[in-house]
């Protein structure tokens, strides 16, 4: 409960900063000395009802709150999630797995000191999932030291003293003290006059990710390229991918992703596999008409040897950008498992942000 209240306090504090910033902008007041800017995002999501061959039940709901404050000197980020889940008899509570809090101090000279900050290597991105391969985050929930010695180069060293204590894996099976530490970085090459980098290369190394004491060493090598405008390609290799890392757990895994936009049309594809029999794939296509974004997404997690026995989802959807602050999304998730129809969900989502 104390952790829950502390997170809400942080959200309220950063939210207050955000409201103050918006009011300041509306009054055309002078910006702060560091040119600080605050943002807030609140997502209310429910899959409404889950319909299977046996029953129809409430699919649960959650409210996800995120707040940012960014300036030349200081970055602050906080996130919390409240859930309503029918699986636990209409349990209302706080989802600790979605708790995020970060603060970054930037004194200059290319130095960044922070706690709980993410440092995502660009090539680890998966466009359909809109997420990163886990080892592609060179930062941790603990202390992070970032250094940018030259333009385009970012180096990170991390020491996670938070996750180990919270998840009770600070000691191994023999009772020896262990900790999660790592380092990594990436380089972005950008042509003169261009805003986006032409290509990036990066790597991350970590010891004891998620308390893995049998094989505590993890590594990833990632790259991305934008050969033409609006076309991006991401690729990487992960050694000892953690359990559930974008649906793949393996000693060796490969991630590939591509995204493309042309006028109001966009599309993307993901592919993540081990060097054995298992894979995840995703396909996404969409079109923007005025304030409506109409899309179709297909995802699947399966094996090459028994393809139809996997889990697949077909998701047609639409989002409506009501105004600059509000949007509403709805769709249908048609799920298949073991070669047969499994269930249908009807997701609804309202987003408020400023």
CSV table of C-alpha atoms in Angstrom, one decimal:
chain,number,residue,atom,x,y,z
A,1,UNK,CA,0.0,0.0,0.0
A,2,UNK,CA,2.9,2.4,0.8
A,3,UNK,CA,4.3,1.8,-2.7
A,4,UNK,CA,0.9,2.4,-4.2
A,5,UNK,CA,0.5,5.6,-2.4
A,6,UNK,CA,4.0,6.8,-3.1
A,7,UNK,CA,3.5,6.2,-6.8
A,8,UNK,CA,0.2,8.1,-6.8
A,9,UNK,CA,1.9,10.9,-5.0
A,10,UNK,CA,4.6,11.1,-7.7
A,11,UNK,CA,1.9,11.0,-10.4
A,12,UNK,CA,0.0,13.7,-8.7
A,13,UNK,CA,3.2,15.8,-8.3
A,14,UNK,CA,4.2,15.5,-11.9
A,15,UNK,CA,0.6,15.9,-13.0
A,16,UNK,CA,0.5,19.2,-11.1
A,17,UNK,CA,3.6,20.3,-12.8
A,18,UNK,CA,2.0,19.4,-16.1
A,19,UNK,CA,-1.2,21.4,-15.4
A,20,UNK,CA,0.9,24.3,-14.3
A,21,UNK,CA,2.9,24.2,-17.5
A,22,UNK,CA,-0.3,24.1,-19.6
A,23,UNK,CA,-1.7,27.0,-17.7
A,24,UNK,CA,1.5,28.9,-18.2
A,25,UNK,CA,1.4,28.3,-22.0
A,26,UNK,CA,-2.2,29.3,-22.2
A,27,UNK,CA,-1.4,32.6,-20.5
A,28,UNK,CA,1.7,33.0,-22.8
A,29,UNK,CA,3.9,33.3,-19.8
A,30,UNK,CA,7.7,33.1,-20.1
A,31,UNK,CA,9.2,29.6,-20.1
A,32,UNK,CA,11.2,28.3,-17.2
A,33,UNK,CA,14.9,28.8,-17.0
A,34,UNK,CA,15.6,25.4,-18.3
A,35,UNK,CA,12.8,25.5,-20.9
A,36,UNK,CA,11.0,22.7,-19.0
A,37,UNK,CA,8.0,21.0,-20.5
A,38,UNK,CA,5.5,18.6,-18.9
A,39,UNK,CA,3.2,15.9,-20.5
A,40,UNK,CA,0.5,13.7,-19.1
A,41,UNK,CA,-1.2,10.7,-20.6
A,42,UNK,CA,-4.1,8.7,-19.1
A,43,UNK,CA,-5.4,5.5,-20.8
A,44,UNK,CA,-8.6,3.7,-19.8
A,45,UNK,CA,-8.7,0.3,-21.6
A,46,UNK,CA,-11.1,-2.7,-21.5
A,47,UNK,CA,-11.5,-5.7,-23.7
A,48,UNK,CA,-15.1,-5.5,-22.6
A,49,UNK,CA,-16.3,-9.1,-22.9
A,50,UNK,CA,-14.5,-12.3,-23.8
A,51,UNK,CA,-16.7,-14.7,-25.7
A,52,UNK,CA,-15.6,-18.3,-26.0
A,53,UNK,CA,-17.5,-21.5,-27.0
A,54,UNK,CA,-18.2,-22.1,-23.3
A,55,UNK,CA,-19.0,-18.7,-21.8
A,56,UNK,CA,-19.0,-15.0,-22.1
A,57,UNK,CA,-17.3,-13.0,-19.3
A,58,UNK,CA,-16.1,-9.6,-18.4
A,59,UNK,CA,-12.6,-9.3,-19.8
A,60,UNK,CA,-11.2,-6.9,-17.2
A,61,UNK,CA,-10.1,-3.2,-17.4
A,62,UNK,CA,-7.3,-1.0,-16.4
A,63,UNK,CA,-6.3,2.7,-16.1
A,64,UNK,CA,-2.8,3.5,-17.0
A,65,UNK,CA,-1.3,6.9,-16.0
A,66,UNK,CA,1.9,8.3,-17.3
A,67,UNK,CA,3.6,11.7,-16.6
A,68,UNK,CA,6.8,13.3,-17.9
A,69,UNK,CA,8.7,16.4,-17.1
A,70,UNK,CA,11.7,17.3,-19.4
A,71,UNK,CA,14.1,20.1,-19.3
A,72,UNK,CA,17.7,20.8,-20.3
A,73,UNK,CA,18.8,19.9,-16.7
A,74,UNK,CA,16.3,17.3,-15.5
A,75,UNK,CA,14.0,14.6,-16.8
A,76,UNK,CA,11.3,12.9,-14.7
A,77,UNK,CA,9.0,10.0,-15.7
A,78,UNK,CA,6.3,8.1,-13.7
A,79,UNK,CA,3.8,5.4,-14.6
A,80,UNK,CA,1.2,3.5,-12.6
A,81,UNK,CA,-1.6,1.2,-13.5
A,82,UNK,CA,-4.9,0.4,-11.6
A,83,UNK,CA,-6.7,-2.8,-12.7
A,84,UNK,CA,-10.2,-4.2,-12.5
A,85,UNK,CA,-10.0,-8.0,-13.2
A,86,UNK,CA,-12.9,-10.4,-13.1
A,87,UNK,CA,-10.5,-13.3,-12.7
A,88,UNK,CA,-10.0,-12.2,-9.1
A,89,UNK,CA,-13.6,-11.7,-8.2
A,90,UNK,CA,-13.7,-8.1,-9.5
A,91,UNK,CA,-10.4,-7.4,-7.9
A,92,UNK,CA,-9.4,-3.7,-7.9
A,93,UNK,CA,-5.8,-3.1,-7.2
A,94,UNK,CA,-2.4,-1.8,-8.4
A,95,UNK,CA,-0.4,-3.6,-11.0
A,96,UNK,CA,3.2,-3.5,-9.7
A,97,UNK,CA,4.6,-5.0,-12.9
A,98,UNK,CA,3.7,-1.8,-14.7
A,99,UNK,CA,5.2,0.6,-12.1
A,100,UNK,CA,7.8,2.8,-13.6
A,101,UNK,CA,9.7,5.8,-12.2
A,102,UNK,CA,12.7,7.5,-13.5
A,103,UNK,CA,14.7,10.6,-12.9
A,104,UNK,CA,17.7,11.8,-15.0
A,105,UNK,CA,20.1,14.6,-14.1
A,106,UNK,CA,22.0,16.2,-17.0
A,107,UNK,CA,24.8,18.4,-15.6
A,108,UNK,CA,26.4,18.9,-19.0
A,109,UNK,CA,29.5,17.7,-20.7
A,110,UNK,CA,27.5,14.8,-22.2
A,111,UNK,CA,26.9,13.2,-18.7
A,112,UNK,CA,23.6,11.8,-17.6
A,113,UNK,CA,23.0,10.4,-14.0
A,114,UNK,CA,19.7,8.8,-13.3
A,115,UNK,CA,17.6,6.1,-11.6
A,116,UNK,CA,15.1,4.0,-13.5
A,117,UNK,CA,15.7,5.4,-16.9
A,118,UNK,CA,15.4,3.3,-20.1
A,119,UNK,CA,18.1,3.5,-22.8
A,120,UNK,CA,16.7,1.7,-25.8
A,121,UNK,CA,19.0,0.7,-28.6
A,122,UNK,CA,17.2,1.7,-31.8
A,123,UNK,CA,17.8,-1.6,-33.6
A,124,UNK,CA,16.0,-3.6,-30.9
A,125,UNK,CA,12.6,-2.0,-31.9
A,126,UNK,CA,9.6,-4.1,-33.1
A,127,UNK,CA,7.3,-1.9,-35.1
A,128,UNK,CA,4.0,-4.0,-34.9
A,129,UNK,CA,4.4,-4.6,-31.1
A,130,UNK,CA,5.6,-1.0,-30.6
A,131,UNK,CA,8.0,-2.4,-28.1
A,132,UNK,CA,11.7,-3.3,-27.7
A,133,UNK,CA,13.5,-6.6,-27.3
A,134,UNK,CA,14.2,-6.6,-23.5
A,135,UNK,CA,18.0,-6.8,-23.7
A,136,UNK,CA,17.8,-3.9,-26.1
A,137,UNK,CA,17.3,-1.6,-23.1
A,138,UNK,CA,20.8,-0.8,-21.8
A,139,UNK,CA,19.3,0.9,-18.7
A,140,UNK,CA,17.8,-0.6,-15.6
A,141,UNK,CA,15.4,0.1,-12.8
A,142,UNK,CA,18.4,1.1,-10.7
A,143,UNK,CA,21.2,3.5,-11.2
A,144,UNK,CA,22.3,4.5,-14.7
A,145,UNK,CA,25.3,6.4,-15.9
A,146,UNK,CA,25.0,7.8,-19.5
A,147,UNK,CA,27.8,9.5,-21.4
A,148,UNK,CA,27.7,11.1,-24.9
A,149,UNK,CA,31.3,11.9,-25.7
A,150,UNK,CA,30.6,12.9,-29.3
A,151,UNK,CA,27.6,13.6,-31.4
A,152,UNK,CA,25.6,10.4,-32.2
A,153,UNK,CA,27.4,8.2,-29.6
A,154,UNK,CA,25.7,7.1,-26.4
A,155,UNK,CA,27.4,4.9,-23.7
A,156,UNK,CA,25.5,3.5,-20.7
A,157,UNK,CA,26.5,1.7,-17.5
A,158,UNK,CA,23.9,0.3,-15.2
A,159,UNK,CA,23.5,-1.1,-11.7
A,160,UNK,CA,20.1,-2.4,-10.8
A,161,UNK,CA,19.7,-2.3,-7.0
A,162,UNK,CA,15.9,-2.0,-7.3
A,163,UNK,CA,14.5,-5.0,-9.1
A,164,UNK,CA,16.6,-7.5,-7.3
A,165,UNK,CA,15.4,-6.4,-3.9
A,166,UNK,CA,11.8,-6.1,-4.9
A,167,UNK,CA,11.6,-9.5,-6.6
A,168,UNK,CA,13.6,-11.3,-3.8
A,169,UNK,CA,16.4,-12.6,-6.0
A,170,UNK,CA,19.2,-10.7,-4.5
A,171,UNK,CA,20.7,-14.0,-3.3
A,172,UNK,CA,21.4,-17.1,-5.4
A,173,UNK,CA,20.5,-20.7,-4.4
A,174,UNK,CA,23.7,-21.0,-2.4
A,175,UNK,CA,22.9,-17.8,-0.5
A,176,UNK,CA,25.6,-15.7,-2.2
A,177,UNK,CA,24.9,-12.1,-2.9
A,178,UNK,CA,24.3,-11.3,-6.5
A,179,UNK,CA,23.3,-8.1,-8.4
A,180,UNK,CA,22.2,-7.0,-11.8
A,181,UNK,CA,24.6,-4.9,-13.7
A,182,UNK,CA,25.4,-4.2,-17.4
A,183,UNK,CA,26.7,-1.8,-19.9
A,184,UNK,CA,26.0,-0.9,-23.6
A,185,UNK,CA,25.6,1.8,-26.1
A,186,UNK,CA,24.9,2.7,-29.7
A,187,UNK,CA,26.0,5.0,-32.4
A,188,UNK,CA,23.7,7.0,-34.8
A,189,UNK,CA,25.0,8.3,-38.1
A,190,UNK,CA,23.0,11.2,-39.4
A,191,UNK,CA,23.6,13.0,-42.7
A,192,UNK,CA,24.1,16.7,-42.7
A,193,UNK,CA,20.8,18.5,-42.8
A,194,UNK,CA,18.8,15.3,-42.0
A,195,UNK,CA,16.7,14.9,-38.8
A,196,UNK,CA,16.6,11.1,-38.6
A,197,UNK,CA,19.7,8.9,-38.5
A,198,UNK,CA,20.7,7.0,-41.7
A,199,UNK,CA,21.8,4.0,-39.6
A,200,UNK,CA,22.5,2.9,-36.0
A,201,UNK,CA,24.5,0.2,-34.5
A,202,UNK,CA,24.6,-0.9,-30.8
A,203,UNK,CA,25.1,-3.6,-28.2
A,204,UNK,CA,24.2,-4.3,-24.6
A,205,UNK,CA,25.6,-6.7,-22.1
A,206,UNK,CA,24.0,-7.6,-18.8
A,207,UNK,CA,24.7,-9.9,-15.8
A,208,UNK,CA,21.8,-11.5,-13.9
A,209,UNK,CA,18.8,-10.1,-15.8
A,210,UNK,CA,15.6,-11.2,-13.9
A,211,UNK,CA,17.7,-13.1,-11.3
A,212,UNK,CA,18.9,-15.8,-13.7
A,213,UNK,CA,21.6,-17.7,-11.7
A,214,UNK,CA,22.0,-20.7,-14.0
A,215,UNK,CA,23.1,-18.6,-17.0
A,216,UNK,CA,23.3,-15.0,-15.8
A,217,UNK,CA,25.0,-13.6,-18.9
A,218,UNK,CA,22.9,-11.8,-21.5
A,219,UNK,CA,24.0,-9.9,-24.6
A,220,UNK,CA,22.5,-8.3,-27.6
A,221,UNK,CA,23.7,-6.8,-30.9
A,222,UNK,CA,21.3,-4.5,-32.8
A,223,UNK,CA,21.3,-2.3,-35.9
A,224,UNK,CA,18.8,-0.2,-37.9
A,225,UNK,CA,18.8,1.6,-41.2
A,226,UNK,CA,16.6,4.0,-43.1
A,227,UNK,CA,17.6,3.5,-46.7
A,228,UNK,CA,14.9,5.8,-48.0
A,229,UNK,CA,12.5,8.3,-46.4
A,230,UNK,CA,9.8,6.7,-44.3
A,231,UNK,CA,11.3,3.2,-44.6
A,232,UNK,CA,12.9,1.8,-41.4
A,233,UNK,CA,14.5,-1.6,-40.9
A,234,UNK,CA,15.5,-3.0,-37.6
A,235,UNK,CA,17.5,-6.2,-36.8
A,236,UNK,CA,19.3,-7.8,-34.0
A,237,UNK,CA,20.6,-10.9,-32.2
A,238,UNK,CA,20.1,-11.7,-28.5
A,239,UNK,CA,22.1,-14.3,-26.6
A,240,UNK,CA,20.2,-15.8,-23.7
A,241,UNK,CA,16.9,-14.0,-24.3
A,242,UNK,CA,14.9,-13.7,-21.0
A,243,UNK,CA,11.7,-15.6,-20.5
A,244,UNK,CA,8.8,-14.1,-22.4
A,245,UNK,CA,10.9,-11.6,-24.3
A,246,UNK,CA,8.5,-10.8,-27.1
A,247,UNK,CA,7.2,-14.4,-26.9
A,248,UNK,CA,10.7,-16.0,-27.4
A,249,UNK,CA,12.8,-17.7,-24.7
A,250,UNK,CA,16.1,-19.0,-26.1
A,251,UNK,CA,19.8,-19.2,-25.9
A,252,UNK,CA,20.0,-17.5,-29.3
A,253,UNK,CA,17.2,-15.3,-30.8
A,254,UNK,CA,16.9,-13.0,-33.8
A,255,UNK,CA,14.6,-10.0,-34.2
A,256,UNK,CA,13.6,-8.4,-37.5
A,257,UNK,CA,11.2,-5.6,-38.1
A,258,UNK,CA,10.3,-3.1,-40.9
A,259,UNK,CA,8.0,-0.1,-41.1
A,260,UNK,CA,6.9,2.1,-44.0
A,261,UNK,CA,4.7,5.1,-44.5
A,262,UNK,CA,3.5,6.7,-47.7
A,263,UNK,CA,1.1,9.6,-47.5
A,264,UNK,CA,-1.8,8.4,-45.3
A,265,UNK,CA,-1.0,4.7,-45.6
A,266,UNK,CA,1.4,2.8,-43.3
A,267,UNK,CA,2.4,-0.8,-42.7
A,268,UNK,CA,4.8,-2.8,-40.6
A,269,UNK,CA,6.0,-6.4,-40.1
A,270,UNK,CA,7.7,-8.2,-37.1
A,271,UNK,CA,9.6,-11.5,-37.0
A,272,UNK,CA,11.3,-12.9,-33.9
A,273,UNK,CA,12.6,-16.4,-33.7
A,274,UNK,CA,15.1,-18.7,-32.0
A,275,UNK,CA,17.5,-20.9,-34.0
A,276,UNK,CA,15.3,-23.9,-33.4
A,277,UNK,CA,11.6,-24.2,-33.9
A,278,UNK,CA,9.7,-21.3,-32.4
A,279,UNK,CA,8.7,-17.9,-33.7
A,280,UNK,CA,6.6,-14.8,-33.3
A,281,UNK,CA,5.4,-12.8,-36.3
A,282,UNK,CA,3.2,-9.7,-36.8
A,283,UNK,CA,1.7,-7.8,-39.7
A,284,UNK,CA,0.1,-4.4,-39.5
A,285,UNK,CA,-1.5,-2.2,-42.2
A,286,UNK,CA,-3.5,1.0,-41.7
A,287,UNK,CA,-4.9,4.1,-43.4
A,288,UNK,CA,-5.7,7.5,-42.0
A,289,UNK,CA,-8.9,9.2,-43.2
A,290,UNK,CA,-9.3,12.7,-41.7
A,291,UNK,CA,-9.4,12.0,-37.9
A,292,UNK,CA,-9.9,8.2,-38.2
A,293,UNK,CA,-7.1,5.7,-38.3
A,294,UNK,CA,-8.3,2.3,-39.7
A,295,UNK,CA,-6.0,-0.7,-39.2
A,296,UNK,CA,-5.8,-4.4,-39.5
A,297,UNK,CA,-3.2,-6.4,-37.3
A,298,UNK,CA,-2.3,-10.1,-37.5
A,299,UNK,CA,-0.1,-11.7,-34.9
A,300,UNK,CA,1.0,-15.2,-34.3
A,301,UNK,CA,3.2,-17.3,-31.9
A,302,UNK,CA,3.9,-20.8,-33.1
A,303,UNK,CA,6.4,-23.4,-34.2
A,304,UNK,CA,7.5,-24.4,-37.7
A,305,UNK,CA,6.9,-28.1,-37.0
A,306,UNK,CA,3.3,-27.6,-35.9
A,307,UNK,CA,2.2,-24.3,-37.3
A,308,UNK,CA,-1.6,-24.6,-36.8
A,309,UNK,CA,-1.2,-25.5,-33.1
A,310,UNK,CA,0.0,-22.0,-32.3
A,311,UNK,CA,-1.8,-18.9,-31.0
A,312,UNK,CA,-3.0,-16.3,-33.5
A,313,UNK,CA,-5.0,-13.1,-33.4
A,314,UNK,CA,-6.8,-11.1,-36.1
A,315,UNK,CA,-7.5,-7.5,-34.9
A,316,UNK,CA,-9.4,-5.0,-37.1
A,317,UNK,CA,-9.6,-1.7,-35.4
A,318,UNK,CA,-10.3,2.0,-35.6
A,319,UNK,CA,-9.2,5.0,-33.6
A,320,UNK,CA,-10.8,8.4,-33.6
A,321,UNK,CA,-8.8,11.5,-32.8
A,322,UNK,CA,-11.5,13.6,-31.3
A,323,UNK,CA,-9.2,16.7,-30.7
A,324,UNK,CA,-5.7,17.4,-29.6
A,325,UNK,CA,-6.3,16.0,-26.1
A,326,UNK,CA,-8.8,13.1,-26.6
A,327,UNK,CA,-8.9,10.0,-28.7
A,328,UNK,CA,-11.1,6.9,-28.7
A,329,UNK,CA,-10.3,3.4,-30.1
A,330,UNK,CA,-12.3,0.3,-30.7
A,331,UNK,CA,-11.9,-3.0,-32.4
A,332,UNK,CA,-12.3,-6.8,-32.3
A,333,UNK,CA,-9.8,-9.4,-31.4
A,334,UNK,CA,-10.5,-12.8,-32.9
A,335,UNK,CA,-8.2,-15.4,-31.2
A,336,UNK,CA,-7.3,-18.9,-32.5
A,337,UNK,CA,-5.4,-21.6,-30.6
A,338,UNK,CA,-4.6,-25.2,-31.4
A,339,UNK,CA,-6.0,-24.9,-34.9
A,340,UNK,CA,-9.4,-23.8,-33.8
A,341,UNK,CA,-11.3,-20.6,-32.9
A,342,UNK,CA,-10.7,-19.8,-29.2
A,343,UNK,CA,-12.4,-16.5,-28.3
A,344,UNK,CA,-13.5,-13.0,-29.3
A,345,UNK,CA,-12.7,-9.8,-27.3
A,346,UNK,CA,-14.0,-6.3,-28.0
A,347,UNK,CA,-11.4,-3.8,-26.9
A,348,UNK,CA,-12.4,-0.2,-26.2
A,349,UNK,CA,-9.9,2.5,-25.2
A,350,UNK,CA,-10.1,6.2,-24.3
A,351,UNK,CA,-6.9,8.3,-24.1
A,352,UNK,CA,-6.5,11.7,-22.6
A,353,UNK,CA,-3.2,13.5,-22.9
A,354,UNK,CA,-1.7,17.0,-22.9
